[in-house]
PDB file of C-alpha atoms in Angstrom:
ATOM      1  CA  MET O   1      -4.241 -23.860  13.010  1.00  0.00           C
ATOM      2  CA  SER O   2      -7.052 -22.219  15.159  1.00  0.00           C
ATOM      3  CA  ALA O   3      -7.879 -18.218  13.035  1.00  0.00           C
ATOM      4  CA  ALA O   4      -7.692 -16.626  16.931  1.00  0.00           C
ATOM      5  CA  PHE O   5      -5.272 -13.994  17.599  1.00  0.00           C
ATOM      6  CA  SER O   6      -5.265 -13.034  21.277  1.00  0.00           C
ATOM      7  CA  ALA O   7      -5.904  -9.544  22.038  1.00  0.00           C
ATOM      8  CA  PRO O   8      -2.484  -8.569  23.979  1.00  0.00           C
ATOM      9  CA  ILE O   9      -0.928  -9.400  20.508  1.00  0.00           C
ATOM     10  CA  LEU O  10      -3.097  -7.018  18.698  1.00  0.00           C
ATOM     11  CA  GLY O  11      -2.166  -4.060  21.129  1.00  0.00           C
ATOM     12  CA  ILE O  12      -6.009  -4.078  22.108  1.00  0.00           C
ATOM     13  CA  SER O  13      -7.326  -3.378  26.048  1.00  0.00           C
ATOM     14  CA  ARG O  14      -9.970  -6.408  25.980  1.00  0.00           C
ATOM     15  CA  THR O  15      -8.760 -10.173  27.217  1.00  0.00           C
ATOM     16  CA  ALA O  16     -10.849 -11.900  24.434  1.00  0.00           C
ATOM     17  CA  ARG O  17     -10.232 -13.666  21.814  1.00  0.00           C
ATOM     18  CA  ILE O  18     -11.532 -13.287  18.152  1.00  0.00           C
ATOM     19  CA  ALA O  19     -13.830 -16.884  17.592  1.00  0.00           C
ATOM     20  CA  LYS O  20     -14.365 -16.406  13.977  1.00  0.00           C
ATOM     21  CA  VAL O  21     -11.475 -15.164  12.261  1.00  0.00           C
ATOM     22  CA  ASN O  22     -11.958 -13.165   8.992  1.00  0.00           C
ATOM     23  CA  THR O  23      -8.418 -11.867   7.724  1.00  0.00           C
ATOM     24  CA  ALA O  24      -8.225  -8.599   4.867  1.00  0.00           C
ATOM     25  CA  PHE O  25      -4.081  -8.240   4.256  1.00  0.00           C
ATOM     26  CA  LEU O  26      -2.775  -4.850   4.073  1.00  0.00           C
ATOM     27  CA  PHE O  27       0.646  -3.618   1.782  1.00  0.00           C
ATOM     28  CA  PRO O  28       1.403  -0.361   2.671  1.00  0.00           C
ATOM     29  CA  GLY O  29       2.607   1.719  -0.544  1.00  0.00           C
ATOM     30  CA  GLN O  30       5.547   4.179  -1.245  1.00  0.00           C
ATOM     31  CA  GLY O  31       6.715   6.695   2.167  1.00  0.00           C
ATOM     32  CA  ALA O  32       6.430   3.378   4.454  1.00  0.00           C
ATOM     33  CA  GLN O  33       9.938   2.158   3.236  1.00  0.00           C
ATOM     34  CA  ARG O  34      12.605   1.932   6.442  1.00  0.00           C
ATOM     35  CA  PRO O  35      16.406   1.468   6.336  1.00  0.00           C
ATOM     36  CA  GLY O  36      16.397  -1.860   6.961  1.00  0.00           C
ATOM     37  CA  MET O  37      12.864  -3.602   5.955  1.00  0.00           C
ATOM     38  CA  LEU O  38      14.015  -6.051   4.507  1.00  0.00           C
ATOM     39  CA  HIS O  39      16.332  -7.921   7.218  1.00  0.00           C
ATOM     40  CA  GLU O  40      13.584  -7.373   9.876  1.00  0.00           C
ATOM     41  CA  LEU O  41      11.395  -9.789   8.030  1.00  0.00           C
ATOM     42  CA  VAL O  42       9.995 -12.935   9.428  1.00  0.00           C
ATOM     43  CA  ASP O  43      12.359 -15.877   9.961  1.00  0.00           C
ATOM     44  CA  ASP O  44       9.849 -18.195   8.268  1.00  0.00           C
ATOM     45  CA  PRO O  45      11.420 -20.670   4.649  1.00  0.00           C
ATOM     46  CA  ALA O  46       8.704 -18.657   3.222  1.00  0.00           C
ATOM     47  CA  VAL O  47      10.620 -15.481   3.531  1.00  0.00           C
ATOM     48  CA  ASP O  48      13.411 -16.314   2.563  1.00  0.00           C
ATOM     49  CA  LEU O  49      12.114 -18.326  -1.437  1.00  0.00           C
ATOM     50  CA  THR O  50      10.598 -14.917  -2.040  1.00  0.00           C
ATOM     51  CA  LEU O  51      13.400 -13.401  -1.502  1.00  0.00           C
ATOM     52  CA  GLU O  52      15.691 -16.303  -3.579  1.00  0.00           C
ATOM     53  CA  GLU O  53      12.632 -16.014  -6.005  1.00  0.00           C
ATOM     54  CA  ILE O  54      13.126 -12.255  -6.034  1.00  0.00           C
ATOM     55  CA  SER O  55      17.533 -12.100  -6.295  1.00  0.00           C
ATOM     56  CA  ASP O  56      16.751 -14.600  -9.478  1.00  0.00           C
ATOM     57  CA  ILE O  57      14.120 -12.530 -11.370  1.00  0.00           C
ATOM     58  CA  LEU O  58      16.635  -8.813 -10.463  1.00  0.00           C
ATOM     59  CA  LYS O  59      19.776 -11.151 -11.211  1.00  0.00           C
ATOM     60  CA  SER O  60      21.152  -8.961  -7.692  1.00  0.00           C
ATOM     61  CA  ASP O  61      20.194  -9.710  -4.090  1.00  0.00           C
ATOM     62  CA  VAL O  62      17.113  -8.241  -3.543  1.00  0.00           C
ATOM     63  CA  ARG O  63      18.533  -7.727   0.008  1.00  0.00           C
ATOM     64  CA  LEU O  64      21.015  -4.509  -1.325  1.00  0.00           C
ATOM     65  CA  LEU O  65      17.400  -2.755  -2.011  1.00  0.00           C
ATOM     66  CA  ASP O  66      17.515  -1.512   1.929  1.00  0.00           C
ATOM     67  CA  SER O  67      19.963   0.368   2.291  1.00  0.00           C
ATOM     68  CA  PRO O  68      19.814   3.615   3.192  1.00  0.00           C
ATOM     69  CA  GLY O  69      21.639   5.311   0.137  1.00  0.00           C
ATOM     70  CA  ALA O  70      19.464   2.670  -2.256  1.00  0.00           C
ATOM     71  CA  LEU O  71      16.009   3.586  -0.702  1.00  0.00           C
ATOM     72  CA  ASN O  72      16.794   6.976  -2.618  1.00  0.00           C
ATOM     73  CA  SER O  73      15.707   5.405  -5.438  1.00  0.00           C
ATOM     74  CA  THR O  74      11.665   5.350  -6.337  1.00  0.00           C
ATOM     75  CA  VAL O  75      12.916   2.271  -8.066  1.00  0.00           C
ATOM     76  CA  SER O  76      14.629   0.594  -4.690  1.00  0.00           C
ATOM     77  CA  VAL O  77      11.675   1.358  -2.689  1.00  0.00           C
ATOM     78  CA  GLN O  78       9.076   0.112  -4.337  1.00  0.00           C
ATOM     79  CA  LEU O  79      10.885  -2.718  -5.134  1.00  0.00           C
ATOM     80  CA  ALA O  80      11.289  -3.332  -1.424  1.00  0.00           C
ATOM     81  CA  LEU O  81       7.783  -2.415  -0.563  1.00  0.00           C
ATOM     82  CA  LEU O  82       6.558  -5.280  -3.124  1.00  0.00           C
ATOM     83  CA  THR O  83       9.333  -7.666  -1.587  1.00  0.00           C
ATOM     84  CA  SER O  84       8.162  -7.441   2.138  1.00  0.00           C
ATOM     85  CA  GLY O  85       4.884  -6.873   1.084  1.00  0.00           C
ATOM     86  CA  VAL O  86       4.377 -10.563  -0.812  1.00  0.00           C
ATOM     87  CA  ALA O  87       7.137 -12.686   2.177  1.00  0.00           C
ATOM     88  CA  THR O  88       5.208 -12.013   4.420  1.00  0.00           C
ATOM     89  CA  ALA O  89       1.876 -12.560   3.499  1.00  0.00           C
ATOM     90  CA  ARG O  90       3.148 -15.686   2.606  1.00  0.00           C
ATOM     91  CA  ALA O  91       5.041 -16.806   5.579  1.00  0.00           C
ATOM     92  CA  LEU O  92       1.485 -15.876   7.120  1.00  0.00           C
ATOM     93  CA  GLN O  93      -0.514 -18.556   4.755  1.00  0.00           C
ATOM     94  CA  ARG O  94       1.921 -21.027   5.728  1.00  0.00           C
ATOM     95  CA  ARG O  95       1.726 -20.833   9.005  1.00  0.00           C
ATOM     96  CA  GLY O  96      -1.669 -21.593   7.726  1.00  0.00           C
ATOM     97  CA  VAL O  97      -3.872 -17.775   8.277  1.00  0.00           C
ATOM     98  CA  ILE O  98      -6.222 -17.586   5.823  1.00  0.00           C
ATOM     99  CA  CYS O  99      -7.070 -14.841   3.802  1.00  0.00           C
ATOM    100  CA  CYS O 100     -10.148 -13.194   3.082  1.00  0.00           C
ATOM    101  CA  ALA O 101      -9.769 -10.197   0.854  1.00  0.00           C
ATOM    102  CA  VAL O 102      -6.104  -7.889  -0.021  1.00  0.00           C
ATOM    103  CA  ALA O 103      -6.419  -4.118  -0.363  1.00  0.00           C
ATOM    104  CA  GLY O 104      -3.284  -2.296  -1.679  1.00  0.00           C
ATOM    105  CA  LEU O 105      -1.900   1.008  -1.181  1.00  0.00           C
ATOM    106  CA  SER O 106      -0.259   2.512  -4.161  1.00  0.00           C
ATOM    107  CA  VAL O 107       2.447   0.584  -4.724  1.00  0.00           C
ATOM    108  CA  GLY O 108       1.343  -2.148  -2.635  1.00  0.00           C
ATOM    109  CA  ALA O 109      -1.345  -2.951  -4.889  1.00  0.00           C
ATOM    110  CA  PHE O 110       1.126  -5.719  -6.619  1.00  0.00           C
ATOM    111  CA  ALA O 111       1.734  -7.274  -3.844  1.00  0.00           C
ATOM    112  CA  ALA O 112      -2.153  -7.773  -3.239  1.00  0.00           C
ATOM    113  CA  ALA O 113      -2.455  -9.192  -6.935  1.00  0.00           C
ATOM    114  CA  VAL O 114       0.792 -11.346  -6.787  1.00  0.00           C
ATOM    115  CA  VAL O 115      -0.718 -13.330  -3.196  1.00  0.00           C
ATOM    116  CA  ALA O 116      -4.586 -12.766  -4.777  1.00  0.00           C
ATOM    117  CA  GLU O 117      -2.686 -14.949  -7.549  1.00  0.00           C
ATOM    118  CA  ALA O 118      -3.921 -12.647  -9.876  1.00  0.00           C
ATOM    119  CA  ILE O 119      -0.665 -12.109 -11.192  1.00  0.00           C
ATOM    120  CA  THR O 120       2.769 -14.596 -10.998  1.00  0.00           C
ATOM    121  CA  LEU O 121       5.124 -11.884  -9.083  1.00  0.00           C
ATOM    122  CA  LYS O 122       7.854 -12.240 -11.815  1.00  0.00           C
ATOM    123  CA  ASP O 123       5.596 -10.487 -13.189  1.00  0.00           C
ATOM    124  CA  ALA O 124       4.421  -7.360 -10.684  1.00  0.00           C
ATOM    125  CA  VAL O 125       8.439  -7.307 -10.354  1.00  0.00           C
ATOM    126  CA  ILE O 126       8.735  -6.551 -14.140  1.00  0.00           C
ATOM    127  CA  LEU O 127       5.626  -3.623 -13.615  1.00  0.00           C
ATOM    128  CA  VAL O 128       7.032  -2.486 -10.087  1.00  0.00           C
ATOM    129  CA  CYS O 129      10.515  -2.127 -11.984  1.00  0.00           C
ATOM    130  CA  SER O 130       8.994  -0.422 -15.681  1.00  0.00           C
ATOM    131  CA  ARG O 131       6.342   1.701 -13.487  1.00  0.00           C
ATOM    132  CA  ALA O 132       9.189   3.377 -10.760  1.00  0.00           C
ATOM    133  CA  GLU O 133      11.852   3.866 -13.421  1.00  0.00           C
ATOM    134  CA  LYS O 134       9.002   5.818 -15.517  1.00  0.00           C
ATOM    135  CA  MET O 135       8.164   7.811 -12.368  1.00  0.00           C
ATOM    136  CA  GLU O 136      11.201   8.497 -11.262  1.00  0.00           C
ATOM    137  CA  LYS O 137      12.630  10.392 -14.726  1.00  0.00           C
ATOM    138  CA  LEU O 138       9.567  12.146 -15.342  1.00  0.00           C
ATOM    139  CA  TYR O 139      10.054  14.453 -12.301  1.00  0.00           C
ATOM    140  CA  PRO O 140      13.381  13.645 -10.676  1.00  0.00           C
ATOM    141  CA  VAL O 141      13.094  16.927  -8.915  1.00  0.00           C
ATOM    142  CA  GLY O 142      10.523  19.690  -7.248  1.00  0.00           C
ATOM    143  CA  TYR O 143       7.144  16.679  -7.104  1.00  0.00           C
ATOM    144  CA  GLY O 144       6.073  15.209  -4.826  1.00  0.00           C
ATOM    145  CA  LEU O 145       3.266  13.800  -1.928  1.00  0.00           C
ATOM    146  CA  ALA O 146       2.426  15.713   0.884  1.00  0.00           C
ATOM    147  CA  ALA O 147      -0.829  15.190   3.987  1.00  0.00           C
ATOM    148  CA  ILE O 148      -3.490  17.386   5.080  1.00  0.00           C
ATOM    149  CA  VAL O 149      -4.696  16.601   8.304  1.00  0.00           C
ATOM    150  CA  GLY O 150      -8.134  17.430   9.669  1.00  0.00           C
ATOM    151  CA  LEU O 151      -9.981  18.770   6.803  1.00  0.00           C
ATOM    152  CA  ASN O 152     -12.385  17.796   4.565  1.00  0.00           C
ATOM    153  CA  GLU O 153     -12.454  16.688   1.482  1.00  0.00           C
ATOM    154  CA  ARG O 154     -14.858  19.645   0.185  1.00  0.00           C
ATOM    155  CA  GLN O 155     -12.840  21.800   1.304  1.00  0.00           C
ATOM    156  CA  ILE O 156      -9.171  21.112   0.832  1.00  0.00           C
ATOM    157  CA  THR O 157     -10.494  20.052  -2.555  1.00  0.00           C
ATOM    158  CA  ALA O 158     -11.520  23.781  -2.949  1.00  0.00           C
ATOM    159  CA  ILE O 159      -7.864  24.810  -1.741  1.00  0.00           C
ATOM    160  CA  VAL O 160      -6.737  22.995  -4.674  1.00  0.00           C
ATOM    161  CA  ASP O 161      -8.826  24.363  -6.698  1.00  0.00           C
ATOM    162  CA  SER O 162      -8.020  27.388  -6.296  1.00  0.00           C
ATOM    163  CA  LEU O 163      -4.650  27.314  -6.536  1.00  0.00           C
ATOM    164  CA  HIS O 164      -3.487  25.198  -8.959  1.00  0.00           C
ATOM    165  CA  THR O 165      -2.149  26.369 -12.628  1.00  0.00           C
ATOM    166  CA  ALA O 166      -0.475  25.168 -15.674  1.00  0.00           C
ATOM    167  CA  THR O 167       2.725  25.755 -13.479  1.00  0.00           C
ATOM    168  CA  THR O 168       2.741  24.554 -10.300  1.00  0.00           C
ATOM    169  CA  PRO O 169      -0.159  21.509 -10.951  1.00  0.00           C
ATOM    170  CA  VAL O 170      -1.491  19.865  -7.730  1.00  0.00           C
ATOM    171  CA  PHE O 171      -4.021  17.529  -6.952  1.00  0.00           C
ATOM    172  CA  VAL O 172      -6.252  15.360  -4.238  1.00  0.00           C
ATOM    173  CA  GLY O 173      -4.804  12.147  -4.310  1.00  0.00           C
ATOM    174  CA  ASN O 174      -5.542   9.777  -1.680  1.00  0.00           C
ATOM    175  CA  ILE O 175      -8.566  10.176   1.104  1.00  0.00           C
ATOM    176  CA  ASN O 176      -6.859   8.144   3.729  1.00  0.00           C
ATOM    177  CA  ALA O 177      -9.774   9.212   6.374  1.00  0.00           C
ATOM    178  CA  PRO O 178     -12.619  11.688   6.042  1.00  0.00           C
ATOM    179  CA  ARG O 179     -10.392  14.557   7.494  1.00  0.00           C
ATOM    180  CA  GLN O 180      -6.758  13.002   6.400  1.00  0.00           C
ATOM    181  CA  ILE O 181      -5.806  13.135   2.876  1.00  0.00           C
ATOM    182  CA  VAL O 182      -2.552  13.076   0.117  1.00  0.00           C
ATOM    183  CA  ILE O 183      -1.871  15.816  -2.135  1.00  0.00           C
ATOM    184  CA  ALA O 184       0.200  15.275  -5.359  1.00  0.00           C
ATOM    185  CA  GLY O 185       1.883  17.726  -7.475  1.00  0.00           C
ATOM    186  CA  SER O 186       5.133  19.957  -8.304  1.00  0.00           C
ATOM    187  CA  ILE O 187       6.409  21.042  -4.161  1.00  0.00           C
ATOM    188  CA  GLU O 188       5.932  25.326  -4.896  1.00  0.00           C
ATOM    189  CA  GLY O 189       2.192  24.330  -5.289  1.00  0.00           C
ATOM    190  CA  MET O 190       2.180  21.582  -2.526  1.00  0.00           C
ATOM    191  CA  GLN O 191       3.540  24.063   0.210  1.00  0.00           C
ATOM    192  CA  LYS O 192       1.202  27.258  -1.524  1.00  0.00           C
ATOM    193  CA  VAL O 193      -1.983  24.208  -0.588  1.00  0.00           C
ATOM    194  CA  LEU O 194      -0.411  23.977   2.302  1.00  0.00           C
ATOM    195  CA  GLU O 195      -0.457  26.675   3.736  1.00  0.00           C
ATOM    196  CA  GLU O 196      -3.827  27.883   2.878  1.00  0.00           C
ATOM    197  CA  ALA O 197      -5.344  24.652   4.731  1.00  0.00           C
ATOM    198  CA  CYS O 198      -3.130  26.068   8.257  1.00  0.00           C
ATOM    199  CA  ARG O 199      -5.261  29.347   7.463  1.00  0.00           C
ATOM    200  CA  HIS O 200      -8.783  27.504   7.504  1.00  0.00           C
ATOM    201  CA  GLY O 201      -7.791  25.091   9.892  1.00  0.00           C
ATOM    202  CA  ALA O 202      -5.913  22.469   9.578  1.00  0.00           C
ATOM    203  CA  ARG O 203      -3.744  20.104  12.546  1.00  0.00           C
ATOM    204  CA  LYS O 204      -1.478  18.703  10.484  1.00  0.00           C
ATOM    205  CA  ALA O 205      -0.135  20.143   6.954  1.00  0.00           C
ATOM    206  CA  GLU O 206       3.534  19.131   5.444  1.00  0.00           C
ATOM    207  CA  LEU O 207       4.857  17.473   2.511  1.00  0.00           C
ATOM    208  CA  LEU O 208       6.425  13.673   2.613  1.00  0.00           C
ATOM    209  CA  HIS O 209       8.508  11.377   2.479  1.00  0.00           C
ATOM    210  CA  VAL O 210       7.957  10.483  -1.267  1.00  0.00           C
ATOM    211  CA  SER O 211       9.497  12.196  -3.699  1.00  0.00           C
ATOM    212  CA  VAL O 212       6.931  11.384  -7.721  1.00  0.00           C
ATOM    213  CA  PRO O 213       3.691  12.544  -6.868  1.00  0.00           C
ATOM    214  CA  SER O 214       1.549   9.277  -7.532  1.00  0.00           C
ATOM    215  CA  HIS O 215      -1.855   9.528  -7.686  1.00  0.00           C
ATOM    216  CA  CYS O 216      -2.827  11.953  -9.994  1.00  0.00           C
ATOM    217  CA  PRO O 217      -3.262  13.331 -14.008  1.00  0.00           C
ATOM    218  CA  LEU O 218       0.409  13.956 -14.104  1.00  0.00           C
ATOM    219  CA  LEU O 219       0.776  10.246 -14.312  1.00  0.00           C
ATOM    220  CA  ALA O 220      -1.398   9.380 -17.367  1.00  0.00           C
ATOM    221  CA  SER O 221       2.032   8.526 -19.282  1.00  0.00           C
ATOM    222  CA  VAL O 222       3.219   6.067 -16.403  1.00  0.00           C
ATOM    223  CA  ALA O 223      -0.514   4.152 -17.075  1.00  0.00           C
ATOM    224  CA  ASP O 224      -0.497   4.163 -20.672  1.00  0.00           C
ATOM    225  CA  SER O 225       2.116   2.396 -20.122  1.00  0.00           C
ATOM    226  CA  LEU O 226       1.932  -0.183 -17.508  1.00  0.00           C
ATOM    227  CA  ARG O 227      -1.562  -0.203 -19.454  1.00  0.00           C
ATOM    228  CA  LEU O 228       0.213  -2.638 -22.080  1.00  0.00           C
ATOM    229  CA  GLN O 229       2.366  -4.892 -20.215  1.00  0.00           C
ATOM    230  CA  LEU O 230      -0.534  -5.949 -18.895  1.00  0.00           C
ATOM    231  CA  ASN O 231      -2.130  -6.671 -21.892  1.00  0.00           C
ATOM    232  CA  SER O 232       0.513  -9.344 -23.262  1.00  0.00           C
ATOM    233  CA  MET O 233       1.193 -10.666 -19.513  1.00  0.00           C
ATOM    234  CA  GLN O 234      -1.327 -13.311 -18.170  1.00  0.00           C
ATOM    235  CA  LEU O 235      -3.095 -12.329 -15.570  1.00  0.00           C
ATOM    236  CA  LYS O 236      -5.885 -14.160 -14.118  1.00  0.00           C
ATOM    237  CA  ALA O 237      -9.022 -14.158 -11.717  1.00  0.00           C
ATOM    238  CA  PRO O 238      -8.050 -13.633  -7.725  1.00  0.00           C
ATOM    239  CA  LYS O 239      -8.391 -16.021  -5.060  1.00  0.00           C
ATOM    240  CA  TYR O 240      -9.642 -13.667  -2.911  1.00  0.00           C
ATOM    241  CA  PRO O 241     -11.748 -10.347  -3.647  1.00  0.00           C
ATOM    242  CA  TYR O 242      -8.966  -8.017  -4.237  1.00  0.00           C
ATOM    243  CA  ILE O 243     -10.495  -4.216  -3.118  1.00  0.00           C
ATOM    244  CA  ALA O 244      -9.487  -1.453  -5.716  1.00  0.00           C
ATOM    245  CA  ASN O 245      -7.945   1.668  -5.046  1.00  0.00           C
ATOM    246  CA  VAL O 246      -9.168   3.815  -7.625  1.00  0.00           C
ATOM    247  CA  ASN O 247     -13.337   2.903  -6.864  1.00  0.00           C
ATOM    248  CA  ALA O 248     -12.216   1.123  -3.670  1.00  0.00           C
ATOM    249  CA  ARG O 249     -15.354  -1.515  -5.149  1.00  0.00           C
ATOM    250  CA  ALA O 250     -13.904  -5.761  -4.834  1.00  0.00           C
ATOM    251  CA  VAL O 251     -13.178  -7.051  -7.805  1.00  0.00           C
ATOM    252  CA  ARG O 252     -13.400 -11.078  -8.671  1.00  0.00           C
ATOM    253  CA  SER O 253     -12.453 -10.825 -12.748  1.00  0.00           C
ATOM    254  CA  ALA O 254      -8.602 -10.248 -14.122  1.00  0.00           C
ATOM    255  CA  SER O 255      -9.340  -7.988 -16.183  1.00  0.00           C
ATOM    256  CA  ALA O 256     -11.089  -5.247 -13.805  1.00  0.00           C
ATOM    257  CA  VAL O 257      -7.511  -6.239 -11.235  1.00  0.00           C
ATOM    258  CA  ALA O 258      -5.604  -5.546 -14.288  1.00  0.00           C
ATOM    259  CA  THR O 259      -7.072  -2.203 -15.128  1.00  0.00           C
ATOM    260  CA  ASP O 260      -6.555  -1.483 -11.314  1.00  0.00           C
ATOM    261  CA  LEU O 261      -3.110  -1.833 -11.033  1.00  0.00           C
ATOM    262  CA  ALA O 262      -2.000   0.282 -14.666  1.00  0.00           C
ATOM    263  CA  ASP O 263      -4.760   3.258 -13.757  1.00  0.00           C
ATOM    264  CA  ASN O 264      -4.080   4.058  -9.547  1.00  0.00           C
ATOM    265  CA  ILE O 265      -1.203   5.472 -10.683  1.00  0.00           C
ATOM    266  CA  ALA O 266      -2.408   8.398 -12.752  1.00  0.00           C
ATOM    267  CA  HIS O 267      -5.829   8.579  -9.996  1.00  0.00           C
ATOM    268  CA  GLY O 268      -6.429   9.401  -6.317  1.00  0.00           C
ATOM    269  CA  VAL O 269      -7.023   5.864  -4.166  1.00  0.00           C
ATOM    270  CA  ARG O 270     -10.100   5.880  -2.614  1.00  0.00           C
ATOM    271  CA  TRP O 271      -8.732   4.387   0.963  1.00  0.00           C
ATOM    272  CA  ARG O 272     -11.663   4.574   3.883  1.00  0.00           C
ATOM    273  CA  ASP O 273     -13.769   3.867   0.907  1.00  0.00           C
ATOM    274  CA  ALA O 274     -11.470   1.126   0.551  1.00  0.00           C
ATOM    275  CA  THR O 275     -11.400  -0.653   4.253  1.00  0.00           C
ATOM    276  CA  ILE O 276     -15.104   0.087   4.821  1.00  0.00           C
ATOM    277  CA  VAL O 277     -15.536  -2.615   1.519  1.00  0.00           C
ATOM    278  CA  ALA O 278     -13.211  -5.335   3.722  1.00  0.00           C
ATOM    279  CA  GLU O 279     -15.008  -4.815   6.795  1.00  0.00           C
ATOM    280  CA  GLU O 280     -18.121  -5.085   3.983  1.00  0.00           C
ATOM    281  CA  LEU O 281     -17.117  -8.075   3.357  1.00  0.00           C
ATOM    282  CA  GLY O 282     -16.925  -9.547   6.802  1.00  0.00           C
ATOM    283  CA  CYS O 283     -13.122  -9.769   7.536  1.00  0.00           C
ATOM    284  CA  ASN O 284     -12.927  -8.860  10.770  1.00  0.00           C
ATOM    285  CA  LEU O 285      -9.139  -9.018  11.740  1.00  0.00           C
ATOM    286  CA  PHE O 286      -6.366  -6.263   9.310  1.00  0.00           C
ATOM    287  CA  LEU O 287      -3.216  -7.016   9.389  1.00  0.00           C
ATOM    288  CA  GLU O 288      -1.344  -4.824   7.496  1.00  0.00           C
ATOM    289  CA  MET O 289       1.930  -6.579   6.062  1.00  0.00           C
ATOM    290  CA  PRO O 290       5.212  -4.781   6.843  1.00  0.00           C
ATOM    291  CA  PRO O 291       7.442  -2.054   7.322  1.00  0.00           C
ATOM    292  CA  GLY O 292       4.247   0.339   7.889  1.00  0.00           C
ATOM    293  CA  HIS O 293       2.114   1.135   9.843  1.00  0.00           C
ATOM    294  CA  ALA O 294      -0.180   3.542   8.464  1.00  0.00           C
ATOM    295  CA  LEU O 295      -3.386   1.763   7.350  1.00  0.00           C
ATOM    296  CA  THR O 296      -3.603  -0.355  10.880  1.00  0.00           C
ATOM    297  CA  ASP O 297      -3.996   2.770  12.078  1.00  0.00           C
ATOM    298  CA  LEU O 298      -6.262   4.480  10.246  1.00  0.00           C
ATOM    299  CA  ALA O 299      -8.109   0.613   9.625  1.00  0.00           C
ATOM    300  CA  LYS O 300      -8.609   1.890  13.475  1.00  0.00           C
ATOM    301  CA  GLU O 301      -9.946   5.421  12.109  1.00  0.00           C
ATOM    302  CA  ASN O 302     -12.400   3.884   9.931  1.00  0.00           C
ATOM    303  CA  VAL O 303     -13.436   1.307  10.665  1.00  0.00           C
ATOM    304  CA  PRO O 304     -13.805   0.823  15.010  1.00  0.00           C
ATOM    305  CA  GLY O 305     -14.767  -2.389  14.360  1.00  0.00           C
ATOM    306  CA  VAL O 306     -12.810  -3.847  13.205  1.00  0.00           C
ATOM    307  CA  THR O 307      -8.769  -5.543  15.236  1.00  0.00           C
ATOM    308  CA  ALA O 308      -5.322  -3.914  13.526  1.00  0.00           C
ATOM    309  CA  SER O 309      -2.472  -4.856  13.578  1.00  0.00           C
ATOM    310  CA  VAL O 310       1.181  -4.836  11.662  1.00  0.00           C
ATOM    311  CA  VAL O 311       2.530  -7.822  11.598  1.00  0.00           C
ATOM    312  CA  THR O 312       5.136  -7.786  14.010  1.00  0.00           C
ATOM    313  CA  THR O 313       7.674 -10.969  14.977  1.00  0.00           C
ATOM    314  CA  ASP O 314       6.445 -10.792  18.650  1.00  0.00           C
ATOM    315  CA  LEU O 315       2.989 -11.215  16.572  1.00  0.00           C
ATOM    316  CA  PHE O 316       4.007 -14.106  13.405  1.00  0.00           C
ATOM    317  CA  ARG O 317       5.831 -15.868  16.846  1.00  0.00           C
ATOM    318  CA  HIS O 318       1.974 -15.997  18.499  1.00  0.00           C
ATOM    319  CA  VAL O 319       0.926 -17.082  14.843  1.00  0.00           C
ATOM    320  CA  LEU O 320       3.604 -20.005  14.970  1.00  0.00           C
ATOM    321  CA  ARG O 321       2.335 -20.634  19.353  1.00  0.00           C
ATOM    322  CA  LEU O 322      -1.092 -21.344  17.851  1.00  0.00           C
ATOM    323  CA  ALA O 323      -0.097 -23.901  15.119  1.00  0.00           C
ATOM    324  CA  ALA O 324       1.621 -25.281  17.317  1.00  0.00           C
ATOM    325  CA  ALA O 325      -0.753 -25.708  20.154  1.00  0.00           C
TER     326      ALA O 325
END
C-alpha cells in the first residue's frame, strides 16, 4: 500500500500528498471517552477480533462499557479507551499503515505498549483493571483534574506551591503545551488554584471530567502495585520506539516500558516534550486513535510542521481506497 494520505482527509488546506510518511500512533487518556465510542469504531475484522479477545478476557461483552451509565466508572472508562486504541491501531496496521513510533497519554500508554508488542493485550487488560479499581477506591469523591490555559509552567507551579496543603492537596500534573497545563488533587484545592490562575490572566481554568487525581504523588501506592504486577509479567522490547510519559524519552527496552507504565500514574506527563520527540524521530504524520481529538490539537500546537488527524471513519475509508489502488 502507498503510505500517502490526501490533504482533504487530514484537514489541511494545501492540495498535496505526503511523499514519505512516517506515522506516529497516539493514544488518548481519560477524559476523551464518550457514550457509544465502542460502537463507532471503524469497520474492520481486526476491530471485531480485538473486541472479542477483550470480551473473552473480561468474561463479559466489552461493548457494554460505553453506555452513559457504565462510563461513570473509572474502570469502564479506562478499559474502553484501551479497547478503542488497540482495535483501531490494529485495523490501520492490517490495512498497511506502518507505525514508526507510539505514544499514549496516561492510560493510553497501555494501548501504545500493546501495539508496540511490548506487552500482551491480556496483561494490559489485567493491569488497566487493577489500576482503575485502585484509583477509584483511593479517591471515590472530592478529587480529580483541572486544566489551565494561558499561563506557563513556572507561573502555575508557583500558584500551586502557594496553595497546596495537607488537607487540600494540589499538584502540577501534565504539561500538555507551553501554556496548557493540567493540575491534580482535591477539588477544593484545585478550585483555589483555578481562581488564582484567573486572577493572573489565565484564558481558561476549569475542572475536567475525570474523577481521580491522576499523575501526582497521591497515587504512589497504585504505582507500587503496578510495579509488582509488571515484575511478574513477561514484557518484550517494543517493536517501535515507545515514547514515555514521565520523561518523554523514546525507550526501546522492556524494562523501560514497564517502568513508565507503572510510574506514570504518580508523576506528571511531559506530553509536549513527547510530541517533539516523535517529530525528532522523523514522524511527520500523527494519527490519534478514537475517541479523542485533544492529542491531535496538541500536536498541531506543539509541532506545527507535522500533519495530525483523528482516525475517523472517513479517514479509514480513504486508507482502504489507497490499499485498493
